[in-house]
PDB file of C-alpha atoms in Angstrom:
ATOM      1  CA  MET A1475      20.394  35.828   5.864  1.00 47.00           C
ATOM      2  CA  ALA A1476      16.837  37.126   6.041  1.00 58.00           C
ATOM      3  CA  GLY A1477      15.391  37.926   2.652  1.00 73.00           C
ATOM      4  CA  LYS A1478      17.689  35.544   0.803  1.00 88.00           C
ATOM      5  CA  THR A1479      16.020  34.171  -2.327  1.00 92.00           C
ATOM      6  CA  VAL A1480      16.037  30.795  -4.017  1.00 94.00           C
ATOM      7  CA  ARG A1481      18.149  32.333  -6.805  1.00 94.00           C
ATOM      8  CA  ASP A1482      21.009  32.545  -4.266  1.00 91.00           C
ATOM      9  CA  ILE A1483      21.020  28.842  -3.385  1.00 93.00           C
ATOM     10  CA  MET A1484      19.493  26.908  -6.313  1.00 94.00           C
ATOM     11  CA  SER A1485      21.463  24.482  -8.453  1.00 92.00           C
ATOM     12  CA  LYS A1486      21.581  25.869 -11.969  1.00 93.00           C
ATOM     13  CA  ASP A1487      23.169  22.893 -13.714  1.00 90.00           C
ATOM     14  CA  CYS A1488      20.036  20.764 -13.954  1.00 92.00           C
ATOM     15  CA  VAL A1489      20.121  17.282 -15.420  1.00 94.00           C
ATOM     16  CA  THR A1490      17.193  16.956 -17.808  1.00 96.00           C
ATOM     17  CA  VAL A1491      15.564  14.510 -20.208  1.00 96.00           C
ATOM     18  CA  THR A1492      12.922  14.901 -22.896  1.00 96.00           C
ATOM     19  CA  LEU A1493       9.876  12.856 -23.844  1.00 95.00           C
ATOM     20  CA  GLN A1494      12.063  11.223 -26.512  1.00 95.00           C
ATOM     21  CA  ASP A1495      14.165   9.559 -23.795  1.00 95.00           C
ATOM     22  CA  ASN A1496      13.332   6.236 -22.170  1.00 95.00           C
ATOM     23  CA  VAL A1497      13.425   4.705 -18.694  1.00 94.00           C
ATOM     24  CA  TYR A1498      16.911   3.236 -19.201  1.00 94.00           C
ATOM     25  CA  GLU A1499      18.343   6.621 -20.247  1.00 95.00           C
ATOM     26  CA  ILE A1500      16.817   8.265 -17.166  1.00 95.00           C
ATOM     27  CA  ALA A1501      18.258   5.603 -14.858  1.00 95.00           C
ATOM     28  CA  LEU A1502      21.663   5.982 -16.531  1.00 96.00           C
ATOM     29  CA  LYS A1503      21.651   9.767 -16.021  1.00 96.00           C
ATOM     30  CA  MET A1504      20.671   9.275 -12.380  1.00 96.00           C
ATOM     31  CA  LYS A1505      23.589   6.875 -11.919  1.00 96.00           C
ATOM     32  CA  GLN A1506      26.104   9.066 -13.781  1.00 96.00           C
ATOM     33  CA  HIS A1507      25.178  12.181 -11.801  1.00 95.00           C
ATOM     34  CA  ASP A1508      24.405  10.406  -8.496  1.00 94.00           C
ATOM     35  CA  ILE A1509      20.918  11.914  -8.334  1.00 93.00           C
ATOM     36  CA  GLY A1510      17.368  10.636  -7.809  1.00 92.00           C
ATOM     37  CA  PHE A1511      15.473  13.375  -9.619  1.00 93.00           C
ATOM     38  CA  VAL A1512      15.462  14.448 -13.272  1.00 96.00           C
ATOM     39  CA  ALA A1513      13.444  17.257 -14.829  1.00 96.00           C
ATOM     40  CA  VAL A1514      11.591  16.517 -18.064  1.00 97.00           C
ATOM     41  CA  VAL A1515      11.705  19.419 -20.496  1.00 97.00           C
ATOM     42  CA  GLU A1516      10.481  20.364 -23.944  1.00 95.00           C
ATOM     43  CA  GLY A1517      13.113  22.819 -25.103  1.00 93.00           C
ATOM     44  CA  LYS A1518      13.566  24.721 -21.838  1.00 92.00           C
ATOM     45  CA  LYS A1519       9.935  24.403 -20.753  1.00 96.00           C
ATOM     46  CA  LEU A1520       9.419  22.196 -17.692  1.00 96.00           C
ATOM     47  CA  ILE A1521       6.736  19.589 -18.342  1.00 95.00           C
ATOM     48  CA  GLY A1522       7.351  17.219 -15.432  1.00 96.00           C
ATOM     49  CA  VAL A1523       9.845  15.281 -13.347  1.00 96.00           C
ATOM     50  CA  VAL A1524      10.919  11.697 -12.853  1.00 96.00           C
ATOM     51  CA  THR A1525      12.249  10.466  -9.509  1.00 94.00           C
ATOM     52  CA  ASP A1526      14.007   7.229  -8.705  1.00 93.00           C
ATOM     53  CA  ARG A1527      10.794   6.207  -6.946  1.00 93.00           C
ATOM     54  CA  ASP A1528       8.795   6.904 -10.145  1.00 94.00           C
ATOM     55  CA  LEU A1529      11.132   4.549 -12.020  1.00 93.00           C
ATOM     56  CA  VAL A1530      10.521   1.799  -9.488  1.00 92.00           C
ATOM     57  CA  VAL A1531       6.784   2.236  -8.862  1.00 92.00           C
ATOM     58  CA  ARG A1532       5.547   3.194 -12.335  1.00 92.00           C
ATOM     59  CA  GLY A1533       8.317   1.545 -14.310  1.00 89.00           C
ATOM     60  CA  TYR A1534       9.860  -1.653 -13.048  1.00 84.00           C
ATOM     61  CA  ALA A1535       7.070  -2.660 -10.629  1.00 84.00           C
ATOM     62  CA  GLU A1536       4.668  -2.428 -13.576  1.00 85.00           C
ATOM     63  CA  LYS A1537       7.043  -4.710 -15.539  1.00 86.00           C
ATOM     64  CA  HIS A1538       8.009  -1.996 -18.025  1.00 85.00           C
ATOM     65  CA  SER A1539      11.328  -2.489 -19.796  1.00 86.00           C
ATOM     66  CA  GLY A1540      14.193  -0.036 -20.086  1.00 87.00           C
ATOM     67  CA  SER A1541      12.908   1.036 -23.489  1.00 90.00           C
ATOM     68  CA  THR A1542       9.654   2.303 -21.943  1.00 91.00           C
ATOM     69  CA  ALA A1543       8.893   5.942 -22.793  1.00 92.00           C
ATOM     70  CA  VAL A1544       9.311   8.723 -20.226  1.00 94.00           C
ATOM     71  CA  GLU A1545       5.571   9.362 -20.608  1.00 93.00           C
ATOM     72  CA  LYS A1546       4.813   6.156 -18.631  1.00 93.00           C
ATOM     73  CA  VAL A1547       6.740   7.240 -15.505  1.00 95.00           C
ATOM     74  CA  ILE A1548       6.606  11.054 -15.517  1.00 96.00           C
ATOM     75  CA  THR A1549       4.979  13.102 -12.765  1.00 94.00           C
ATOM     76  CA  LYS A1550       3.332  16.112 -14.403  1.00 93.00           C
ATOM     77  CA  ASP A1551       1.433  17.785 -11.581  1.00 90.00           C
ATOM     78  CA  ILE A1552       4.377  19.279  -9.707  1.00 92.00           C
ATOM     79  CA  ALA A1553       4.942  22.201  -7.398  1.00 93.00           C
ATOM     80  CA  THR A1554       7.341  24.850  -8.686  1.00 95.00           C
ATOM     81  CA  ILE A1555       8.723  28.138  -7.405  1.00 96.00           C
ATOM     82  CA  THR A1556      10.263  31.222  -8.962  1.00 96.00           C
ATOM     83  CA  PRO A1557      13.855  32.398  -8.418  1.00 96.00           C
ATOM     84  CA  ASP A1558      12.518  35.338  -6.385  1.00 96.00           C
ATOM     85  CA  THR A1559      10.812  33.082  -3.810  1.00 95.00           C
ATOM     86  CA  THR A1560      12.437  33.554  -0.414  1.00 93.00           C
ATOM     87  CA  VAL A1561      14.364  30.659   1.059  1.00 92.00           C
ATOM     88  CA  ASP A1562      11.990  30.711   4.037  1.00 90.00           C
ATOM     89  CA  GLU A1563       8.944  30.416   1.731  1.00 92.00           C
ATOM     90  CA  ALA A1564      10.596  27.534  -0.151  1.00 93.00           C
ATOM     91  CA  ALA A1565      11.361  25.699   3.113  1.00 91.00           C
ATOM     92  CA  LYS A1566       7.775  26.137   4.319  1.00 91.00           C
ATOM     93  CA  MET A1567       6.407  24.889   0.997  1.00 92.00           C
ATOM     94  CA  MET A1568       8.693  21.835   1.074  1.00 91.00           C
ATOM     95  CA  ALA A1569       7.592  21.050   4.639  1.00 89.00           C
ATOM     96  CA  LYS A1570       3.882  21.583   3.941  1.00 89.00           C
ATOM     97  CA  ASP A1571       3.843  19.556   0.724  1.00 87.00           C
ATOM     98  CA  GLN A1572       6.381  16.987   1.969  1.00 88.00           C
ATOM     99  CA  ILE A1573       8.725  17.352  -0.979  1.00 89.00           C
ATOM    100  CA  ARG A1574      12.512  17.224  -1.079  1.00 90.00           C
ATOM    101  CA  ARG A1575      13.151  19.027  -4.384  1.00 93.00           C
ATOM    102  CA  LEU A1576      11.498  22.011  -6.038  1.00 94.00           C
ATOM    103  CA  PRO A1577      12.002  22.974  -9.674  1.00 96.00           C
ATOM    104  CA  VAL A1578      12.661  26.694 -10.094  1.00 97.00           C
ATOM    105  CA  VAL A1579      10.783  28.094 -13.079  1.00 97.00           C
ATOM    106  CA  GLU A1580      10.880  31.541 -14.681  1.00 95.00           C
ATOM    107  CA  ASN A1581       8.509  32.362 -17.557  1.00 92.00           C
ATOM    108  CA  GLY A1582       7.695  28.647 -17.869  1.00 89.00           C
ATOM    109  CA  GLU A1583      11.358  27.698 -18.314  1.00 95.00           C
ATOM    110  CA  LEU A1584      13.387  25.577 -15.909  1.00 96.00           C
ATOM    111  CA  VAL A1585      16.206  27.684 -14.447  1.00 96.00           C
ATOM    112  CA  GLY A1586      17.210  25.620 -11.422  1.00 96.00           C
ATOM    113  CA  ILE A1587      16.394  23.112  -8.709  1.00 96.00           C
ATOM    114  CA  VAL A1588      16.305  23.629  -4.954  1.00 95.00           C
ATOM    115  CA  ALA A1589      16.850  20.505  -2.877  1.00 92.00           C
ATOM    116  CA  ILE A1590      16.267  20.237   0.838  1.00 87.00           C
ATOM    117  CA  GLY A1591      20.038  19.973   1.313  1.00 86.00           C
ATOM    118  CA  ASP A1592      20.530  23.328  -0.431  1.00 84.00           C
ATOM    119  CA  LEU A1593      18.621  25.019   2.380  1.00 81.00           C
ATOM    120  CA  ALA A1594      21.158  23.847   4.955  1.00 72.00           C
ATOM    121  CA  VAL A1595      24.394  23.648   2.993  1.00 58.00           C
ATOM    122  CA  ARG A1596      24.343  26.852   1.010  1.00 48.00           C
ATOM    123  CA  GLY A1597      22.931  29.394   3.369  1.00 46.00           C
ATOM    124  CA  SER A1598      23.115  28.389   7.015  1.00 47.00           C
ATOM    125  CA  PHE A1599      19.421  27.549   7.040  1.00 48.00           C
ATOM    126  CA  GLU A1600      19.820  24.467   9.230  1.00 49.00           C
ATOM    127  CA  ASP A1601      16.641  25.263  11.172  1.00 57.00           C
ATOM    128  CA  GLU A1602      14.485  25.598   8.047  1.00 53.00           C
ATOM    129  CA  ALA A1603      15.993  22.512   6.434  1.00 51.00           C
ATOM    130  CA  GLY A1604      15.629  20.513   9.630  1.00 55.00           C
ATOM    131  CA  GLU A1605      12.036  21.593  10.076  1.00 58.00           C
ATOM    132  CA  ALA A1606      11.176  20.810   6.458  1.00 57.00           C
ATOM    133  CA  LEU A1607      12.893  17.425   6.619  1.00 54.00           C
ATOM    134  CA  SER A1608      11.292  16.501   9.931  1.00 58.00           C
ATOM    135  CA  LYS A1609       7.847  17.289   8.547  1.00 54.00           C
ATOM    136  CA  ILE A1610       8.585  15.290   5.405  1.00 51.00           C
ATOM    137  CA  SER A1611       9.784  12.329   7.463  1.00 52.00           C
ATOM    138  CA  SER A1612       7.357  12.530  10.422  1.00 51.00           C
ATOM    139  CA  ASP A1613       4.330  11.165   8.595  1.00 51.00           C
ATOM    140  CA  ARG A1614       6.228   8.115   7.406  1.00 50.00           C
ATOM    141  CA  ILE A1615       5.758   4.816   9.242  1.00 49.00           C
ATOM    142  CA  LEU A1616       8.888   2.727   9.404  1.00 48.00           C
ATOM    143  CA  VAL A1617       8.689  -0.790   8.062  1.00 51.00           C
ATOM    144  CA  GLY A1618       8.265  -3.216  10.935  1.00 50.00           C
ATOM    145  CA  SER A1619       7.302  -0.511  13.424  1.00 44.00           C
ATOM    146  CA  LYS A1620       3.752  -1.777  13.902  1.00 43.00           C
TER     147      LYS A1620
END
C-alpha cells in the first residue's frame, strides 16, 4: 500500500453548490446526500466549502433565513491537496490541521474529496485514519467534562 496516492481513494462524485445558491439549498443537498460538507465552485474552480457547522454557526445562529446567500456562510481559506499527494501525506495533513475532509484540486479545479473515512475504508489505512482522527478529536473538551 506504500506510495498509494489520493487519486486512488478520493470520492470523485462531489456534491457542489455555487454562489447563486442559498443556505436552504445547501441544507437540502446535505440532507439528500447524507453529507455534512459541500464544495462551492465557480464553473469547476473551487472557491470554498460549506459544512453543516458553518450553516449552524454562521447561518442559523446569526438568525439568517434559508434564503441567505452562500457568501454569508462559506469558508474560503481552506486546505487542499492534489491527486498525486500520497495517502500518508494526506493523513498527516488532516491530523496536523485537525480536518476531516480535504478537497482535491488539480489546476485550480475540484476533482475530488478525501474524507477521513476514505483513509480507512478504501485502502486499509486504519492506522493513519485512526491517528488522524485521534489528533482531530484529542484537543476537543467534552461538554460537561469540567
